[in-house]
Structure formats: C-alpha cells, structure tokens
Coordinates of C-alpha atoms and ligand atoms in Angstrom, one line a residue:
X1 CA -50.7 106.9 87.3
X2 CA -50.6 104.2 89.9
X3 CA -53.8 102.1 89.6
X4 CA -55.2 98.6 90.3
X5 CA -54.8 96.5 87.1
X6 CA -55.2 92.8 86.4
X7 CA -54.1 91.6 83.0
X8 CA -54.5 88.1 81.6
X9 CA -51.7 86.9 79.4
X10 CA -53.3 84.2 77.3
X11 CA -49.9 83.2 75.6
X12 CA -50.3 80.8 72.7
X13 CA -53.8 79.6 73.9
X14 CA -57.3 80.1 72.6
X15 CA -58.2 79.9 68.9
X16 CA -60.9 82.2 67.4
X17 CA -63.9 80.5 68.9
X18 CA -62.2 79.9 72.3
X19 CA -61.1 83.5 72.5
X20 CA -64.6 84.8 71.7
X21 CA -66.1 82.4 74.3
X22 CA -63.7 83.4 77.0
X23 CA -64.4 87.1 76.4
X24 CA -68.2 86.5 76.3
X25 CA -67.9 84.6 79.6
X26 CA -65.9 87.5 81.2
X27 CA -68.4 90.0 80.0
X28 CA -71.0 88.1 82.0
X29 CA -69.1 88.2 85.2
X30 CA -69.3 90.9 87.8
X31 CA -65.8 92.4 87.6
X32 CA -65.0 94.6 90.6
X33 CA -65.3 98.4 90.0
X34 CA -62.1 100.2 90.4
X35 CA -59.9 97.5 89.0
X36 CA -58.8 97.8 85.4
X37 CA -59.1 94.5 83.6
X38 CA -57.1 93.6 80.5
X39 CA -56.8 90.5 78.3
X40 CA -54.0 89.6 75.9
X41 CA -55.1 87.2 73.2
X42 CA -52.9 86.1 70.3
X43 CA -52.3 88.5 67.4
X44 CA -54.9 86.8 65.1
X45 CA -57.6 87.3 67.6
X46 CA -56.8 90.9 68.7
X47 CA -59.1 92.8 66.3
X48 CA -62.1 90.6 67.2
X49 CA -61.3 91.0 70.9
X50 CA -61.2 94.8 70.5
X51 CA -64.7 94.7 68.9
X52 CA -66.1 92.3 71.4
X53 CA -64.9 94.3 74.4
X54 CA -65.9 97.7 73.0
X55 CA -68.8 98.2 75.4
X56 CA -67.3 96.6 78.4
X57 CA -64.7 97.5 81.0
X58 CA -62.2 95.0 79.5
X59 CA -59.4 96.3 77.4
X60 CA -57.1 94.4 75.0
X61 CA -53.3 94.1 74.9
X62 CA -50.9 92.4 72.5
X63 CA -48.3 90.0 73.8
X64 CA -45.4 91.3 71.6
X65 CA -44.5 93.5 68.7
X66 CA -41.6 94.2 66.4
X67 CA -39.2 97.0 67.1
X68 CA -39.3 98.3 63.5
X69 CA -42.0 100.7 62.1
X70 CA -42.6 98.7 58.9
X71 CA -40.7 97.0 56.1
X72 CA -39.3 93.6 55.0
X73 CA -39.6 91.7 58.3
X74 CA -41.6 88.6 57.2
X75 CA -44.0 87.4 59.8
X76 CA -43.7 90.3 62.1
X77 CA -46.2 92.8 63.5
X78 CA -45.6 96.5 64.1
X79 CA -46.9 98.7 66.9
X80 CA -48.8 100.8 64.3
X81 CA -50.6 97.7 63.1
X82 CA -51.7 97.0 66.7
X83 CA -52.9 100.6 67.1
X84 CA -54.8 100.3 63.8
X85 CA -57.0 97.5 65.1
X86 CA -57.7 99.3 68.3
X87 CA -55.1 97.8 70.6
X88 CA -53.7 100.3 73.1
X89 CA -51.3 98.2 75.2
X90 CA -48.4 95.8 74.4
X91 CA -46.7 93.4 76.8
X92 CA -42.9 93.5 76.2
X93 CA -40.0 91.6 77.8
X94 CA -42.0 88.5 79.0
X95 CA -39.6 85.8 80.2
X96 CA -40.8 83.4 77.5
X97 CA -39.8 86.0 74.9
X98 CA -36.4 86.4 76.5
X99 CA -35.8 82.6 77.0
X100 CA -37.2 81.2 73.7
X101 CA -36.8 84.1 71.3
X102 CA -33.5 85.6 72.4
X103 CA -34.9 89.0 73.5
X104 CA -32.4 90.9 75.5
X105 CA -32.3 94.3 77.1
X106 CA -30.9 96.1 74.0
X107 CA -33.7 94.7 71.8
X108 CA -36.3 95.4 74.5
X109 CA -35.1 99.0 74.7
X110 CA -35.8 99.4 71.0
X111 CA -39.2 97.7 71.3
X112 CA -40.2 99.9 74.2
X113 CA -39.2 103.0 72.3
X114 CA -41.1 101.9 69.2
X115 CA -44.2 101.1 71.2
X116 CA -44.2 104.5 73.0
X117 CA -43.6 106.3 69.7
X118 CA -46.9 105.0 68.3
X119 CA -48.7 105.8 71.5
X120 CA -49.0 102.3 72.9
X121 CA -49.0 101.6 76.6
X122 CA -46.2 99.1 77.6
X123 CA -46.4 96.4 80.2
X124 CA -42.7 95.8 80.7
X125 CA -41.9 92.4 82.2
X126 CA -38.7 91.4 84.0
X127 CA -37.5 89.1 86.8
X128 CA -34.8 86.8 87.9
X129 CA -34.3 83.1 87.3
X130 CA -34.0 80.7 90.3
X131 CA -30.2 80.6 90.1
X132 CA -30.0 84.3 90.5
X133 CA -32.2 84.2 93.6
X134 CA -30.3 81.3 95.1
X135 CA -27.1 83.3 94.6
X136 CA -28.6 86.3 96.2
X137 CA -28.3 88.3 92.9
X138 CA -32.0 88.9 92.3
X139 CA -31.9 92.6 93.1
X140 CA -28.9 93.1 90.9
X141 CA -30.5 91.2 88.0
X142 CA -33.7 93.3 88.2
X143 CA -31.7 96.5 88.5
X144 CA -29.8 95.6 85.3
X145 CA -33.0 94.7 83.4
X146 CA -34.6 98.0 84.3
X147 CA -31.4 100.0 83.5
X148 CA -30.8 98.2 80.2
X149 CA -34.2 98.4 78.8
X150 CA -35.8 101.5 80.4
X151 CA -33.4 103.9 82.0
X152 CA -32.6 105.9 78.9
X153 CA -36.2 107.1 78.8
X154 CA -37.3 110.4 80.0
X155 CA -39.5 110.6 83.0
X156 CA -42.5 111.5 80.9
X157 CA -42.4 108.1 79.2
X158 CA -43.6 106.5 82.3
X159 CA -47.1 107.8 81.8
X160 CA -47.3 105.0 79.2
X161 CA -45.4 102.3 81.2
X162 CA -46.6 99.7 83.6
X163 CA -43.9 97.4 85.2
X164 CA -44.5 93.7 85.8
X165 CA -42.2 91.9 88.1
X166 CA -42.3 88.2 87.2
X167 CA -39.8 85.9 88.9
X168 CA -39.1 83.3 86.2
X169 CA -39.1 80.5 88.8
X170 CA -42.8 81.3 89.6
X171 CA -44.1 81.4 86.1
X172 CA -46.3 78.5 85.2
X173 CA -44.7 76.4 88.0
X174 CA -47.4 76.7 90.6
X175 CA -44.7 78.1 92.9
X176 CA -45.5 81.7 93.8
X177 CA -43.3 84.3 95.4
X178 CA -44.5 84.7 99.0
X179 CA -46.3 88.0 99.5
X180 CA -43.3 89.1 101.5
X181 CA -40.9 88.3 98.6
X182 CA -43.1 90.2 96.2
X183 CA -43.4 93.2 98.5
X184 CA -39.7 93.2 99.1
X185 CA -38.9 93.2 95.4
X186 CA -41.6 95.8 94.5
X187 CA -40.3 98.1 97.2
X188 CA -36.8 97.6 95.8
X189 CA -38.0 98.5 92.3
X190 CA -39.4 101.7 93.6
X191 CA -36.2 102.6 95.4
X192 CA -34.2 101.8 92.2
X193 CA -36.6 104.0 90.2
X194 CA -36.3 106.8 92.8
X195 CA -32.5 106.6 92.5
X196 CA -32.6 106.9 88.7
X197 CA -35.5 109.4 88.5
X198 CA -37.2 110.7 91.6
X199 CA -39.5 109.6 94.5
X200 CA -42.6 111.0 92.9
X201 CA -42.2 108.8 89.8
X202 CA -41.2 105.8 91.9
X203 CA -44.3 106.1 94.0
X204 CA -46.6 106.6 91.0
X205 CA -45.5 103.9 88.7
X206 CA -47.9 100.9 88.6
X207 CA -46.1 97.6 89.4
X208 CA -47.8 94.3 88.8
X209 CA -46.7 90.9 90.1
X210 CA -46.8 87.9 87.9
X211 CA -46.1 84.2 88.5
X212 CA -48.7 81.6 89.5
X213 CA -51.2 84.1 90.8
X214 CA -54.4 82.1 91.6
X215 CA -57.7 82.8 93.2
X216 CA -56.4 81.5 96.5
X217 CA -53.3 83.6 96.8
X218 CA -54.3 86.8 94.9
X219 CA -55.8 88.7 97.8
X220 CA -52.6 88.4 99.9
X221 CA -50.3 89.3 97.0
X222 CA -52.5 92.3 95.9
X223 CA -52.8 93.4 99.6
X224 CA -49.1 94.2 99.7
X225 CA -48.5 98.0 99.7
X226 CA -46.2 98.1 96.7
X227 CA -48.1 95.6 94.6
X228 CA -50.6 97.3 92.3
X229 CA -52.0 94.3 90.5
X230 CA -51.2 91.1 88.6
X231 CA -50.2 89.7 85.2
X232 CA -51.9 86.3 85.1
X233 CA -51.1 83.4 82.9
X234 CA -52.7 80.0 83.4
X235 CA -55.5 81.3 85.7
X236 CA -56.6 83.9 83.1
X237 CA -57.7 81.1 80.7
X238 CA -60.9 80.4 82.7
X239 CA -63.5 83.2 83.3
X240 CA -64.2 82.1 86.8
X241 CA -60.7 81.9 88.1
X242 CA -59.7 85.2 86.3
X243 CA -62.8 86.9 87.8
X244 CA -62.0 85.6 91.2
X245 CA -58.5 87.0 90.9
X246 CA -59.8 90.4 89.8
X247 CA -62.4 90.4 92.6
X248 CA -59.7 89.5 95.2
X249 CA -58.4 93.0 94.8
X250 CA -58.8 94.9 98.0
X251 CA -60.3 98.1 96.6
Ligands
PGA1 P1 -48.6 82.1 85.2 O1 -48.0 83.0 84.2 O2 -49.7 82.9 86.0 O3 -49.2 80.9 84.5 O4 -47.5 81.7 86.2 C1 -47.7 84.4 84.4 C2 -47.1 85.1 83.3 O5 -46.4 84.4 82.5 O6 -47.4 86.3 83.0

C-alpha cells in the first residue's frame, strides 16, 4: 500500500491547450522510476488528459466530485462520471474546497464514501490553519479532521485511500513546513491511525505532504521517514519544476 507518489494539483489553471501542452512536456521528461506520478487537471480537461497519458507512467486525478450518485444537482459531477472517462483517483477535502465552498467533515465523509463506492482512489487532504498551530492545537485539529471524515470506514477502505497533510498556512504562500514539522505531523497521523485501527494499517497508509513544495525543498521533505510523497500546487504547473520535484525523491 505505502508507495512513493507525487501528484500535481493544477487547481483552476490550464485551459484545453495549456493542459495538453503541459502533459506533452511531462511525457518528454525523464520521470524517476519507482515514483508514481499523477496530475489533476480541471474537470473539462480530464477525458483528454486520460487519453493523452494512456501510454505513459502519468495517471490522472480529479480535484473534486459530488457526494450524490446522480440526479438533479445542476453543475455537479459524480464519481461514476469520473470513472466513465477513465479517471481513477479523486482529491477530496482540499483546504480551498473547505474554505471557499464550505466543505466540512460531514460532507467529506459522504464524498469519501461515494468515491470509494464507485471504485475511485481518494487523496484525502486535511491540515490546520495558522491560528491552530500558534495555539498548539494542530494535532487536535488534524485528529478531528481524520475522525470526522474517515474513521467510520472499515480498515479495508484504506486500500483506496491516500492521505495528504497540507498545513493551510503553507499552501500557495511560499512558506513550507520544515522537514521536522512535516515528519512530526506525519508520525502523529500514523499514531492516530494506529489508535483507531492498528499498527499495520498505520505503517502502510501512504501519507503525502503538501504546501509550497518546490524543487529546492522536495528532497529534504521526501527524505523524512513518514513522508511518502507530495501534493504539489504551484510548482506542478511547469514541467521542469514538477519533474525536478518527482526526481528529488530518494528512491
Ligand atoms: P502549493 O499548493 O504547492 O501551491 O502550496 C499545494 C496544494 O494546494 O495542494
């Protein structure tokens, strides 16, 4: 289960042509063997991205989905629709979804269940805001996020779940958690998982770090024993910086 993974979250960037150009450029790069590489374009570019990456080591994720299977939810996209265009992973719980679109643990619990039900892999994002960290509440906040959205699930569900710790104060700010802060939290997440489930699961779940990962800090962050990879925003929008991050992986 636990495996090196670097995923690029393109957010609301890259139109059709830009998305195609970025994938073409990535396909030309030498991406390190042994590291799983994923990109998450916007909904409208997913189908093309799946086709374009078909014969490459790059896989494609969506950035969100609706919790309902189908029906009168104008403007929304279901997990089955993602599957039908060949997408096999969905990012859920990103801090921008939480902050700007009111997504909370109860809703995310529903989304996670809906994604798992259609066979999607979930990259589940969570992390504290700066006020929580300053108040020394960051472990409690993360524990509550995991409990609220995930801890109703059976152990077997984690075959389809990757965790992504993303301290909100480090996202898009240029301010990264130090490698020690990332390691400390990732180790805490494993201990929290062990308390709810068991050691075996805690040691086997893949946990990514996200928040201002760049080519110049990736090696140190990925080198931490409990960090299995990264969820990359800004630096995933250029083939050279994303490649440098993938290739910084110490495998
Ligand atoms: P960033 O974004 O790398 O631009 O900080 C990370 C994320 O939002 O996943």
